[in-house]
Each structure stands twice: as C-alpha cells, then as structure tokens.
mmCIF file of C-alpha atoms and ligand atoms in Angstrom:
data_model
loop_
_atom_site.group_PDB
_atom_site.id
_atom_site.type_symbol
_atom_site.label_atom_id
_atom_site.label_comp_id
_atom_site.label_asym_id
_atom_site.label_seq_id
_atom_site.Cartn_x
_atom_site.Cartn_y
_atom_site.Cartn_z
ATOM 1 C CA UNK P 611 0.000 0.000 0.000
ATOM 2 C CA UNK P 612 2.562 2.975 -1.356
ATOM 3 C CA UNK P 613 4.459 1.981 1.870
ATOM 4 C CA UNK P 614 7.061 -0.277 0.047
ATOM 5 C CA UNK P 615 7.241 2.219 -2.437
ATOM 6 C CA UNK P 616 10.287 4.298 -0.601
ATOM 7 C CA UNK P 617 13.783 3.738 -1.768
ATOM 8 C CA UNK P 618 16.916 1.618 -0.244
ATOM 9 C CA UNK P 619 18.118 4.661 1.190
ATOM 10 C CA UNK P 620 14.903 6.129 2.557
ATOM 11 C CA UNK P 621 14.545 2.859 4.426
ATOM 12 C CA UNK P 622 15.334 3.642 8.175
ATOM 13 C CA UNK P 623 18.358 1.936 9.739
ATOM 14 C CA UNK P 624 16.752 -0.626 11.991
ATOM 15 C CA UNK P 625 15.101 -1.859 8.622
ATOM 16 C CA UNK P 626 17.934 -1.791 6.501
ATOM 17 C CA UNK P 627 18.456 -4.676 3.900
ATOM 18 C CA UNK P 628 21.117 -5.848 2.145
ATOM 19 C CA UNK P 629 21.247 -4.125 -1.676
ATOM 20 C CA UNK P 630 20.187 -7.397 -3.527
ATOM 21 C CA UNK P 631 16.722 -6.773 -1.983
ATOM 22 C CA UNK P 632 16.202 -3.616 -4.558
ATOM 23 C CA UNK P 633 16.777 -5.315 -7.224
ATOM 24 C CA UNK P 634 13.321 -4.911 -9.765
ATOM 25 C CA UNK P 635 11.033 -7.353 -8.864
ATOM 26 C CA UNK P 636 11.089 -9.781 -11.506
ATOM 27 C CA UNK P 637 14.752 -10.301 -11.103
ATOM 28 C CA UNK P 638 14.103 -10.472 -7.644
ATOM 29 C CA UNK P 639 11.403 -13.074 -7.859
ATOM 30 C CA UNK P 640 13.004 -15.098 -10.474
ATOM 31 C CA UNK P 641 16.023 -14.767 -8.048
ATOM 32 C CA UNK P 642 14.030 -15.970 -5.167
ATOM 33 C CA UNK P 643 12.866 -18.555 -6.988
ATOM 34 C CA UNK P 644 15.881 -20.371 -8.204
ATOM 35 C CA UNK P 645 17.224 -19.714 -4.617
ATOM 36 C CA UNK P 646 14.112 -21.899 -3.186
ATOM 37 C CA UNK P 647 14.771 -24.452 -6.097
ATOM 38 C CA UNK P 648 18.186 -25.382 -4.966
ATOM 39 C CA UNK P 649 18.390 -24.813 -1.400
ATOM 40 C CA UNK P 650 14.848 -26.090 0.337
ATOM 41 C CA UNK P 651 14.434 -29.708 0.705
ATOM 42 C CA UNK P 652 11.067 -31.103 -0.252
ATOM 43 C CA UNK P 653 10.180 -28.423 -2.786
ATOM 44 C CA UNK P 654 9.318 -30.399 -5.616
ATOM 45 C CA UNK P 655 7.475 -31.956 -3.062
ATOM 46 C CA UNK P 656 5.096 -29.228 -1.844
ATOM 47 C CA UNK P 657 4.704 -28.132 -5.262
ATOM 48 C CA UNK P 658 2.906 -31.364 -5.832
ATOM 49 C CA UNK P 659 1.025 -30.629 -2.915
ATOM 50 C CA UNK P 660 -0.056 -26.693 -3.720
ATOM 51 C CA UNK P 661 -1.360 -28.160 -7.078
ATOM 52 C CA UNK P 662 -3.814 -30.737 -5.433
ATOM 53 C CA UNK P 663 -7.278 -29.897 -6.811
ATOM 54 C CA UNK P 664 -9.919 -28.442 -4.264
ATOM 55 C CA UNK P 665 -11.613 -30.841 -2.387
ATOM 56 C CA UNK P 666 -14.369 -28.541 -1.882
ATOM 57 C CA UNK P 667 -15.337 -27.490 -5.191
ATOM 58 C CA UNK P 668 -18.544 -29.933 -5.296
ATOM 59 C CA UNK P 669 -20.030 -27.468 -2.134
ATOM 60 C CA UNK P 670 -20.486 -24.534 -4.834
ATOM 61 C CA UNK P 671 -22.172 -22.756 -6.175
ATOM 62 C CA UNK P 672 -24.504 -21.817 -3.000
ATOM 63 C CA UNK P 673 -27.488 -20.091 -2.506
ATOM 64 C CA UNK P 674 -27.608 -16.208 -2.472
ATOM 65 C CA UNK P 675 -28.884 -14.457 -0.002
ATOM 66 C CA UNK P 676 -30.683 -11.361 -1.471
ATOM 67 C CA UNK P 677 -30.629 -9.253 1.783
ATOM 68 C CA UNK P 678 -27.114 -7.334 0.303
ATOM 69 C CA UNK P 679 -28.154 -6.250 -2.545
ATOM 70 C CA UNK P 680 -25.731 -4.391 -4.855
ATOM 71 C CA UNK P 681 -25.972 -0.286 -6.522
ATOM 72 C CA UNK P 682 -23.544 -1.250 -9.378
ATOM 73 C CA UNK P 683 -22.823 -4.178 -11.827
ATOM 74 C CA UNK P 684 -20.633 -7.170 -10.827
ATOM 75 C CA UNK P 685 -16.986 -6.839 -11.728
ATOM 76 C CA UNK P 686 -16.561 -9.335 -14.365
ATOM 77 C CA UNK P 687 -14.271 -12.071 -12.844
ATOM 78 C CA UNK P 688 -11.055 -12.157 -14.911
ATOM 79 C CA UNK P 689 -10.766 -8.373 -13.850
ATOM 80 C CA UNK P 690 -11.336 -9.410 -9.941
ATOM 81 C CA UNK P 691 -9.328 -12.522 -9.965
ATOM 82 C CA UNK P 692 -6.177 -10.411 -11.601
ATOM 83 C CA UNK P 693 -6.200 -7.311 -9.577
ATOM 84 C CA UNK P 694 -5.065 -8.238 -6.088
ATOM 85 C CA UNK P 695 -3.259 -7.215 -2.935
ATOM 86 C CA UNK P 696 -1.535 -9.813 -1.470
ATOM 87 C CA UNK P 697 1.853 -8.507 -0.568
ATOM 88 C CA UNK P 698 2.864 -11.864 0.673
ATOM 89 C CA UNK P 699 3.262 -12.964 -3.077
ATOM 90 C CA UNK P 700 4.376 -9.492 -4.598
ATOM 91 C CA UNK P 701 4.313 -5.923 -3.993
ATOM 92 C CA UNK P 702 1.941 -4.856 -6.794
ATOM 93 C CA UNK P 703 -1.554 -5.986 -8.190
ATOM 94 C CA UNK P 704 -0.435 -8.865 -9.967
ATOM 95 C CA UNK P 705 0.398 -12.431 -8.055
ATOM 96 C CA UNK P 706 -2.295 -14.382 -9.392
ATOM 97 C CA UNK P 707 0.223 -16.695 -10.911
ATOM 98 C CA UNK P 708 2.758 -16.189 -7.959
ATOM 99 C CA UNK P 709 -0.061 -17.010 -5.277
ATOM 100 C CA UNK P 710 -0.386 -20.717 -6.794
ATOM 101 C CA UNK P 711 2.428 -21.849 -4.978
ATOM 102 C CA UNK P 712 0.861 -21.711 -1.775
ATOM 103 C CA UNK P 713 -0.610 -25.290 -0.579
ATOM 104 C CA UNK P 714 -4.482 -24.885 0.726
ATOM 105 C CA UNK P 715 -4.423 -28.757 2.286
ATOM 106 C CA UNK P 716 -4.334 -29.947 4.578
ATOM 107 C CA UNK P 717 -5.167 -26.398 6.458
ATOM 108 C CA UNK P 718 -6.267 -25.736 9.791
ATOM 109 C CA UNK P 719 -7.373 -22.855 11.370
ATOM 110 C CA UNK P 720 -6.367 -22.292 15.624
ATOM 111 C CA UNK P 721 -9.480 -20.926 17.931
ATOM 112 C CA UNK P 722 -7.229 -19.414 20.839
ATOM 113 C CA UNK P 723 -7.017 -16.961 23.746
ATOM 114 C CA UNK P 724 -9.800 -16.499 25.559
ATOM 115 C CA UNK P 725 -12.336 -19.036 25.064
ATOM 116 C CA UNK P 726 -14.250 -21.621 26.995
ATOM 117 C CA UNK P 727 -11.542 -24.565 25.244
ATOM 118 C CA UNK P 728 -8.800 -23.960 22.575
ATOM 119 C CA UNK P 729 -9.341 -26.220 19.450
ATOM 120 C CA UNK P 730 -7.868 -26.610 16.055
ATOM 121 C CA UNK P 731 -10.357 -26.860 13.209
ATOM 122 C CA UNK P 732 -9.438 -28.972 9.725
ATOM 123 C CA UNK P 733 -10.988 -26.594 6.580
ATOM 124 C CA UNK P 734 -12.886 -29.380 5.531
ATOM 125 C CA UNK P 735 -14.412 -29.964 8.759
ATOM 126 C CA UNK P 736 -15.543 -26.396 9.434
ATOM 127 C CA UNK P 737 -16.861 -25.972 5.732
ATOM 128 C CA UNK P 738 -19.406 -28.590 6.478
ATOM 129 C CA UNK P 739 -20.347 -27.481 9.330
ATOM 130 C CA UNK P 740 -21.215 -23.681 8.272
ATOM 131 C CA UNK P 741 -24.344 -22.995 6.539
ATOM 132 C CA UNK P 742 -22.468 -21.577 3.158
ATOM 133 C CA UNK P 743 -24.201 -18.915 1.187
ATOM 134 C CA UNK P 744 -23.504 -16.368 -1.315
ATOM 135 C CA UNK P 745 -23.275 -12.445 -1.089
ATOM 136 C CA UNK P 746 -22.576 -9.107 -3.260
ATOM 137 C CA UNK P 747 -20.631 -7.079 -1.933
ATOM 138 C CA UNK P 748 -19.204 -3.743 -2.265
ATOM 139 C CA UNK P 749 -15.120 -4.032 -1.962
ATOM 140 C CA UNK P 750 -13.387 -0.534 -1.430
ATOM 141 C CA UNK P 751 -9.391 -0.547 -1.173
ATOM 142 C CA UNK P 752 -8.419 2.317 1.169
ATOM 143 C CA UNK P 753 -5.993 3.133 -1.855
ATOM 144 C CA UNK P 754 -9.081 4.479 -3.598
ATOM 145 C CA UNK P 755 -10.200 1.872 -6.148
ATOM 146 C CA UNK P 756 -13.045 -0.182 -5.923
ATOM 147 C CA UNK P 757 -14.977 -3.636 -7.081
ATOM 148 C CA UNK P 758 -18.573 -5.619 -6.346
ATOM 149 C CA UNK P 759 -17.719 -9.103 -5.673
ATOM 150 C CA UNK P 760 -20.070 -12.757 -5.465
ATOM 151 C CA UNK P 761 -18.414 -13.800 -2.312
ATOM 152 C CA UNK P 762 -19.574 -17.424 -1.092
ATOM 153 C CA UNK P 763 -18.811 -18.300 3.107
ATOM 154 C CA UNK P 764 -20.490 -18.342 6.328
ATOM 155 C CA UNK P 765 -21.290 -15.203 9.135
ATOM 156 C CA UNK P 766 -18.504 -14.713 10.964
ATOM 157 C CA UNK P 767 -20.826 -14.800 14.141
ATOM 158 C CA UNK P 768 -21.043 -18.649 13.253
ATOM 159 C CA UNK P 769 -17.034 -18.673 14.341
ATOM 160 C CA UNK P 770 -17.714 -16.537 16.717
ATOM 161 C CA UNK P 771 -20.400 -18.844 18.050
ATOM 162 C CA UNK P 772 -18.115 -22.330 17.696
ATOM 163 C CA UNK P 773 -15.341 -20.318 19.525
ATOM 164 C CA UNK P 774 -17.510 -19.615 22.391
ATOM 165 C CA UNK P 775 -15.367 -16.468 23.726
ATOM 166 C CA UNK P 776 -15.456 -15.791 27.422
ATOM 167 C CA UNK P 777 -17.329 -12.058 27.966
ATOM 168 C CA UNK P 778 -13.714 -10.999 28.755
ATOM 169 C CA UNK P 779 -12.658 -10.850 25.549
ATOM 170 C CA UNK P 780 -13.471 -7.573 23.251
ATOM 171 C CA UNK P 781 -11.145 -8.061 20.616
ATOM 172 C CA UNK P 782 -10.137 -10.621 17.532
ATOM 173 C CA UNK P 783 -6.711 -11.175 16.145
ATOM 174 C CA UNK P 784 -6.929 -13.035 13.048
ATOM 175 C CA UNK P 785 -3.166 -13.875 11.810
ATOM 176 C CA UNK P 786 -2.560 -15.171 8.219
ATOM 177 C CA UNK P 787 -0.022 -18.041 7.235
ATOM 178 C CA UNK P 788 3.938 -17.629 7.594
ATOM 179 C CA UNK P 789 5.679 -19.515 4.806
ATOM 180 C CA UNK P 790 8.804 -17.866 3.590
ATOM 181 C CA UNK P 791 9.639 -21.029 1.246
ATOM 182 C CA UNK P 792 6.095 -19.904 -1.015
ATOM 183 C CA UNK P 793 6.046 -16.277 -0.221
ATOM 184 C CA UNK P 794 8.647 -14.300 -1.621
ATOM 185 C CA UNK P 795 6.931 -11.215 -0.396
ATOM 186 C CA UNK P 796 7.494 -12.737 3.358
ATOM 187 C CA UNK P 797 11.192 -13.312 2.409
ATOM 188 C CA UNK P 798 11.606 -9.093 2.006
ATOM 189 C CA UNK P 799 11.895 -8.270 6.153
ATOM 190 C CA UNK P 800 10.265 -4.835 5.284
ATOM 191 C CA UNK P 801 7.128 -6.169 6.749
ATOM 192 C CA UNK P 802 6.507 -7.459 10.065
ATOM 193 C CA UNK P 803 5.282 -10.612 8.712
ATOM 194 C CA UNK P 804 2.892 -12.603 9.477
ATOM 195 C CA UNK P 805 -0.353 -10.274 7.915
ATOM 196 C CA UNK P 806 -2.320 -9.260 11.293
ATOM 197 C CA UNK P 807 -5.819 -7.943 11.167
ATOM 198 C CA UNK P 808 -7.882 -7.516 14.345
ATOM 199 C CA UNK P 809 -11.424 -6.592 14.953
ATOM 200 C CA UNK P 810 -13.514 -6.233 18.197
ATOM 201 C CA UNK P 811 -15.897 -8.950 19.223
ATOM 202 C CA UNK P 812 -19.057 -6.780 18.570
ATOM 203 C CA UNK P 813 -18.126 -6.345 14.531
ATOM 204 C CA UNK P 814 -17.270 -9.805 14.416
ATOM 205 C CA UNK P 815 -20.536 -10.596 15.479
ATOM 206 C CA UNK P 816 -22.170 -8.487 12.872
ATOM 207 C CA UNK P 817 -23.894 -10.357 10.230
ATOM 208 C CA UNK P 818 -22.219 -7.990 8.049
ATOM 209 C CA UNK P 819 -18.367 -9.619 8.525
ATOM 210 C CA UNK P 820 -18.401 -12.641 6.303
ATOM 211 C CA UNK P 821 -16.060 -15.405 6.415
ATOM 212 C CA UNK P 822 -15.050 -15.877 2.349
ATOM 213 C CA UNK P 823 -14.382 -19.749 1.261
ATOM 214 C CA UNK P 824 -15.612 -19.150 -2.118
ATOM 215 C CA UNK P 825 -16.083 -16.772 -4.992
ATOM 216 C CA UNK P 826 -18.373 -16.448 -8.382
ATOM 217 C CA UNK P 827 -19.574 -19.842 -7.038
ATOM 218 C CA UNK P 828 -16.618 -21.602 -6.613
ATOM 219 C CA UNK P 829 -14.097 -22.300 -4.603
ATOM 220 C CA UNK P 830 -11.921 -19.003 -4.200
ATOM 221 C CA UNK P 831 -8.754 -18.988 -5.455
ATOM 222 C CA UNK P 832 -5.444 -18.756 -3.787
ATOM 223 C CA UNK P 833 -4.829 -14.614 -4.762
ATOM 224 C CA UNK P 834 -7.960 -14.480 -2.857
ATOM 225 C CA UNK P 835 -7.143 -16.014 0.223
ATOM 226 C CA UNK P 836 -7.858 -19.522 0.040
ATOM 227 C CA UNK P 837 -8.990 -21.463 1.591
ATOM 228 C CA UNK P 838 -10.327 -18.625 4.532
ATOM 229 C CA UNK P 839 -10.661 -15.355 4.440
ATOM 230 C CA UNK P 840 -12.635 -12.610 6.177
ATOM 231 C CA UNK P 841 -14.232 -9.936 4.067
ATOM 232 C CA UNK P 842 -15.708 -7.000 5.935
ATOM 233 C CA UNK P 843 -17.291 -4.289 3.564
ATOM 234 C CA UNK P 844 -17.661 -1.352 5.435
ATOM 235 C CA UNK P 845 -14.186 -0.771 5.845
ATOM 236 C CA UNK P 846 -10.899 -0.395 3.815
ATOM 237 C CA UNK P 847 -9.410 -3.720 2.215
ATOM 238 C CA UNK P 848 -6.517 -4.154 4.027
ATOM 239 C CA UNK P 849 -8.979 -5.015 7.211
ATOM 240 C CA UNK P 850 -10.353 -8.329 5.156
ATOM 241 C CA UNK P 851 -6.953 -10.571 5.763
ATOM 242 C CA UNK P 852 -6.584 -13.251 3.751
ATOM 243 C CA UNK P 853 -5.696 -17.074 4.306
ATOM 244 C CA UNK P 854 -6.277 -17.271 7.853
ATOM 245 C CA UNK P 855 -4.433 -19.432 10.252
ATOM 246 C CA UNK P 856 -5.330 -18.233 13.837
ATOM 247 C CA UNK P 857 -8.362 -16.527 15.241
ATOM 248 C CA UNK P 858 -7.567 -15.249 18.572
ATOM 249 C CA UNK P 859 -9.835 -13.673 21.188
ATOM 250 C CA UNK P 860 -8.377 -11.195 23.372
ATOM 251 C CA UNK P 861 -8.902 -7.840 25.849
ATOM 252 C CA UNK P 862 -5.847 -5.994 24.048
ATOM 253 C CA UNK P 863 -6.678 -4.547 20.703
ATOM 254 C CA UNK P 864 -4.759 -6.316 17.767
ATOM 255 C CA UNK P 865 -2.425 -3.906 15.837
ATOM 256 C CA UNK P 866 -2.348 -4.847 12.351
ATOM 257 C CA UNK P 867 0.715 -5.514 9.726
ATOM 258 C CA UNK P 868 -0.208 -2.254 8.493
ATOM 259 C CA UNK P 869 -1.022 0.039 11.320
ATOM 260 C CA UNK P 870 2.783 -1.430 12.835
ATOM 261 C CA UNK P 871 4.351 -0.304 9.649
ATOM 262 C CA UNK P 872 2.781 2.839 9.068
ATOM 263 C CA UNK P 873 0.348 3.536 11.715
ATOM 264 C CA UNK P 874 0.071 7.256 10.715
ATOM 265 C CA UNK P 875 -1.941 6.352 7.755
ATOM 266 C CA UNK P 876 -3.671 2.973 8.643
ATOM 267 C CA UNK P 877 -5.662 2.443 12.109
ATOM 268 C CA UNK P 878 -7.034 0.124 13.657
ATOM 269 C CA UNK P 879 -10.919 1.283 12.751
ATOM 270 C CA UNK P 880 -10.232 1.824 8.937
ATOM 271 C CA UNK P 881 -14.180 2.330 8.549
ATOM 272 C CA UNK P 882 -14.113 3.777 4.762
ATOM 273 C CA UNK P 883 -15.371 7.296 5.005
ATOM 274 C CA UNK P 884 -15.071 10.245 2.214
ATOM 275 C CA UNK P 885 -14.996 13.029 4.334
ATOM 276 C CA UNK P 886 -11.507 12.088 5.637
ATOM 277 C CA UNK P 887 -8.889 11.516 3.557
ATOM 278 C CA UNK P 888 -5.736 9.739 3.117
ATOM 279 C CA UNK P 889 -2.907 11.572 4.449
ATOM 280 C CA UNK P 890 -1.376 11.287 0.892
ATOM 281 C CA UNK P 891 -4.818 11.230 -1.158
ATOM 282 C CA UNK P 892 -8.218 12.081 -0.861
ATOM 283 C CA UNK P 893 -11.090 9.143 -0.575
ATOM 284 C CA UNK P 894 -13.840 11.465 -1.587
ATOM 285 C CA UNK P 895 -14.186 9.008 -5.049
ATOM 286 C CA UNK P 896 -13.009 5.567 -6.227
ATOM 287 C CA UNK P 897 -11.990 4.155 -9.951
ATOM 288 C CA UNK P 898 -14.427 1.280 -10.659
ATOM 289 C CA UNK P 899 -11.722 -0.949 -11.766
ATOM 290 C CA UNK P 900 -14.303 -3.077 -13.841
ATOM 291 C CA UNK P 901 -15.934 0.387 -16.154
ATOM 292 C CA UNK P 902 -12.824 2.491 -15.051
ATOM 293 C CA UNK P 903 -15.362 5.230 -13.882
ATOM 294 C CA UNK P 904 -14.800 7.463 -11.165
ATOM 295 C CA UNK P 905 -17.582 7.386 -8.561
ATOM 296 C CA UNK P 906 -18.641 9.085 -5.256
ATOM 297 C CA UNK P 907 -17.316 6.896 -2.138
ATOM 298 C CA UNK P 908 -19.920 6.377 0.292
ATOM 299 C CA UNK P 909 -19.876 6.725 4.373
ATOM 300 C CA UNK P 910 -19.499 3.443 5.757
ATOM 301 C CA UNK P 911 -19.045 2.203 1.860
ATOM 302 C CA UNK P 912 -22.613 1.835 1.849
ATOM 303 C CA UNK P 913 -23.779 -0.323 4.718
ATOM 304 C CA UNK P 914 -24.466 2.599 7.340
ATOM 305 C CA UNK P 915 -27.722 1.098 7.610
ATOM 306 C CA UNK P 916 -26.213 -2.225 8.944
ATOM 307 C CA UNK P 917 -23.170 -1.083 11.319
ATOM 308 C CA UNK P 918 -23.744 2.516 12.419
ATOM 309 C CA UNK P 919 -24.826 1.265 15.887
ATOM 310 C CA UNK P 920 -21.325 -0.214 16.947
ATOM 311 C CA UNK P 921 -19.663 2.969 16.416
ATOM 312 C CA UNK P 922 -22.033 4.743 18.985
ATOM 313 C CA UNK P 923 -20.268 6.626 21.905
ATOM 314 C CA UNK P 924 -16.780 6.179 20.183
ATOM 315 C CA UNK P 925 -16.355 9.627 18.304
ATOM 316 C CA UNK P 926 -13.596 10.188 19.439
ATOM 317 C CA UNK P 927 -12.008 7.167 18.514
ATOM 318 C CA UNK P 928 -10.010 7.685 14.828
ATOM 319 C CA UNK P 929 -12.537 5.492 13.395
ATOM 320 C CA UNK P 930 -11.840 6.418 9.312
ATOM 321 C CA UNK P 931 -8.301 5.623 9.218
HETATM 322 N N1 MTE D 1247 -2.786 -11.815 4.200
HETATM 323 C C1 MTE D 1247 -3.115 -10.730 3.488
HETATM 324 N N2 MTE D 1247 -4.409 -10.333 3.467
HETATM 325 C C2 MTE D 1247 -4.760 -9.237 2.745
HETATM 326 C C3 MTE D 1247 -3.792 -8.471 2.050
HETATM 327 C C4 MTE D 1247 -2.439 -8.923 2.094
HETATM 328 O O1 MTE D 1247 -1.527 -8.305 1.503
HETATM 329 N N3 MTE D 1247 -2.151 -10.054 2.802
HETATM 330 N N4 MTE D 1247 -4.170 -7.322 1.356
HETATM 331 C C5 MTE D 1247 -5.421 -6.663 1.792
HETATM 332 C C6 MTE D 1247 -5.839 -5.602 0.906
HETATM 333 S S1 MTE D 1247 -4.937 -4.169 0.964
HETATM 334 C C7 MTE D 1247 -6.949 -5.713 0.104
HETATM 335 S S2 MTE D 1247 -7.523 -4.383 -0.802
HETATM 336 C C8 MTE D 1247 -7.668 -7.002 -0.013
HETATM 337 C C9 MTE D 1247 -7.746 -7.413 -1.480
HETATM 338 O O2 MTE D 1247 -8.545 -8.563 -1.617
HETATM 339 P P1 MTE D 1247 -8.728 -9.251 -3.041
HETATM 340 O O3 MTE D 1247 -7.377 -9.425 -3.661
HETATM 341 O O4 MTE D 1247 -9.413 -10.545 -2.760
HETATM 342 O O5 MTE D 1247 -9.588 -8.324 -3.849
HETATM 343 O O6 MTE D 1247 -7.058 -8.049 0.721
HETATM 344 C C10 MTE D 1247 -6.551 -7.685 1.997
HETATM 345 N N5 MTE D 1247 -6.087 -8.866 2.704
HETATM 346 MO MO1 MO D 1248 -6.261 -2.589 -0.048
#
C-alpha cells in the first residue's frame, strides 16, 4: 500500500536490507525462486502438494442471499481474480500466478485466547459445518479503487459462536499463514510478517463480517485467500486478511501488519469514510476498476444502515483511518 514504495536509502536503519533486496522485482522473484529451487528440501514436493485440486469445489455454487443487494454491476471475474493485494506474493496488483504456490491442504485454522476450550479446526471440517451462502458485496481498497464481488462463506458470528469467547474478551486477532519457502513477499523483512488484522468482538458478530471460502460460485482462489478469508465491507481492504491461520480472542486490541508499519496512515478502525482523507490522497471518489469510472465513495461504503450502531459513543475514537 505505497508503503514499500520508498527507496533503499529512505529505508530507516533498523530496517535496513542488504542491496540485492532492490533489485526490480522480476529479477528479484526469479532470483528468489531459483534460490528456493536449490536450497529447500522437499520443494518439488510441496509443489505437488499446492497443485492438489480443491476438495471442496462440489459445495459450490450456493445459494444467495438477497438481503445485500448491490448499486452497481458485478466486476466481471477475470478483472477481480487479476487485480489483487496480497503482498505476501508481490508488492503490486499482480500475483495471481505467484499465489499458486501456496498449498491450501491440509489447512487448519487455531481458535485461541480467551475461550471456553482452545481447538484446532481442519478446513474441511468447518466448511461442512457452516451454513455456506452467497453475497454481493461492495469491496473498497483504502488506496481508492473499488470492485462488487459474489463472495460465497459463512457469518462470521457462526465462528464466533463455535469459539464460544469468554465475555472478557473484546477483541479478535486473526493472523494469516507464515511460509517464507512460497512467499517471496514474506522473504523481504520490510514487513513485520505474518499479515495481522484484528477486529472487536461486537463487529465480528455483525452479520455484516463474512467469512469468504468461495467466490463467483466456486471455490476461491489462492490470490484471494484460500482457503479462509474474512471480508468486511464497510471498511478499507486491508482489514479483510486473507488465508487465515489463527483466530484469537483477546482484551488488548490487535495492531495490524499495516497500522505497525505505518500507523500514521492505517488504524485500527479503517471504517471507509469520504470526508476524511488519506494523508497522501483524498477518498472522496473511487476508480471502478471493472468500467474504469470514477464514482462518489460512500460513508461506511454503503452499509451505514447495517453497522452505524457499533460505532455509537466512540467519536472520538479515529474510526476512518
Ligand atoms: N494476508 C493478506 N491479506 C490481505 C492483504 C495482504 O496483503 N495479505 N491485502 C489486503 C488488501 S490491501 C486488500 S484491498 C484485499 C484485497 O482482496 P482481493 O485481492 O481478494 O480483492 O485483501 C486484503 N487482505
Ligand atoms: Mo487494499
């Protein structure tokens, strides 16, 4: 998110990297890549095992539920599934191709902190247990562009709800994979690696916050965050982490991989809001990446009606950043 975009030398000591690390980025994956080749064991190996098919493709498509209904057009899908942030496979929109290399079985995801019992669930397991459906929603990157999306998963309260959090807990950290030998983004220490993203218990528990397993009726693909992701639409992209591999409740509020490495610019709150902008830019509009069009950003990206209540008596909280 523009953060990466500074030079060697504007890079501050403590984060200094040896020069090879500047090198363009296709040398650098290419680079990375021959470098995994030769020196991990078992490569070839997990290679295999990121190309297994999806066990879970028979489960879609699901039924839609109509109660999120859309103001725009869908964004055709090869636009959406080739436009992506994932800075774990590459600094810019396109790791599509890079993002295959990341195995999506066996996965589990870890329920821990403070609940009634820690537990480990297998993918599989939890995705027939949820009741799956599919929604459209509005997507709205805090870096000002925009998309509407057939996203297929289960309410987060339904997590919530298996979890069974003790009343002490107010927060979720959700923590994505750490895989340096598949992500050549998490081989560039710029980052605090892994992706953290963190929530409090009362959004999670809005029907609004949607646990993604799926897209355009099938099984979502890896540059979307296979096999789990959460998507929640009323605030900046960067809040909807992908790939998930740890949901923990807490009482200390979560700081994010992006509010640690820039926290002047991206909060905890990142509700999307037009009124306050960017410190670089403004968010008054957003580029439709499907028509191209420039249109008016809306409070809350839309869904005011659905999660204006948990934002009651926190004003001044920086809740649009
Ligand atoms: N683990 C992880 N999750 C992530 C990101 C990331 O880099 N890593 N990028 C975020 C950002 S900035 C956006 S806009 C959305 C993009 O989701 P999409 O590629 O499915 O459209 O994913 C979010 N989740
Ligand atoms: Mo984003």
């Amino acid at each position: 998110m523009h953060v990466i975009r500074r030079r060697g030398w504007e890079i501050p000591e403590s984060q200094a990297t040896p020069e090879h690390i500047y090198l363009n980025r296709r040398t650098l994956l290419a680079g990375a890549g021959a470098l995994a080749a030769s020196a991990l064991p078992g490569l070839a190996h997990a290679q295999r095992v990121a190309d297994l098919p999806d066990p879970s493709v028979s489960l879609y498509p699901v039924k839609r539920n109509e109660k999120y209904a859309l103001d725009r057009e869908l964004t055709p899908e090869k636009i959406v599934t080739n436009y992506n942030n994932f800075y774990e496979f590459g600094f810019d929109k396109d790791i599509a191709r890079a993002a295959q290399a990341l195995p999506i079985r066996p996965w589990t995801v870890k329920l821990d902190g403070m609940v009634e019992k820690e537990m480990t669930v297998d993918i599989d397991d939890l995705l027939r247990r949820m009741p799956l459906e599919e929604r459209l929603y509005r997507m709205r990157c805090v870096e000002a562009w925009s998309m509407a999306v057939p996203w297929s998963g289960f309410p987060m309260a339904k997590l919530v709800e298996l979890a069974k959090p003790l009343s002490s807990a107010k927060y979720v950290r959700m923590e994505t994979f750490l895989n340096r030998a598949v992500a050549p983004g998490q081989r560039m220490p710029l980052y605090p690696w892994p992706y953290i993203e963190g929530m409090t218990v009362a959004e999670a528990m809005n029907d609004l916050a949607f646990m993604v397993t799926g897209i355009y009726g099938k099984p979502a693909p890896k540059q979307h965050g296979a096999p789990l992701r959460i998507v929640m639409p009323w605030k900046y992209g960067f809040k909807s982490i992908k790939s998930i591999v740890r949901i923990t409740f807490t009482d200390k509020r979560p700081v994010g991989l992006w509010e640690e490495a820039q926290g002047r610019e991206y909060g905890f709150w990142a509700n999307v809001n037009p009124k306050v902008d960017h410190p670089r830019w403004s968010q008054a509009t957003e580029e439709d990446i499907g028509t191209g069009q420039r249109r008016p950003t809306l409070l809350f990206n839309g869904y005011g009606e659905f999660v204006a209540d948990l934002y009651k008596g926190l004003e001044n909280e920086p809740l649009y950043m």
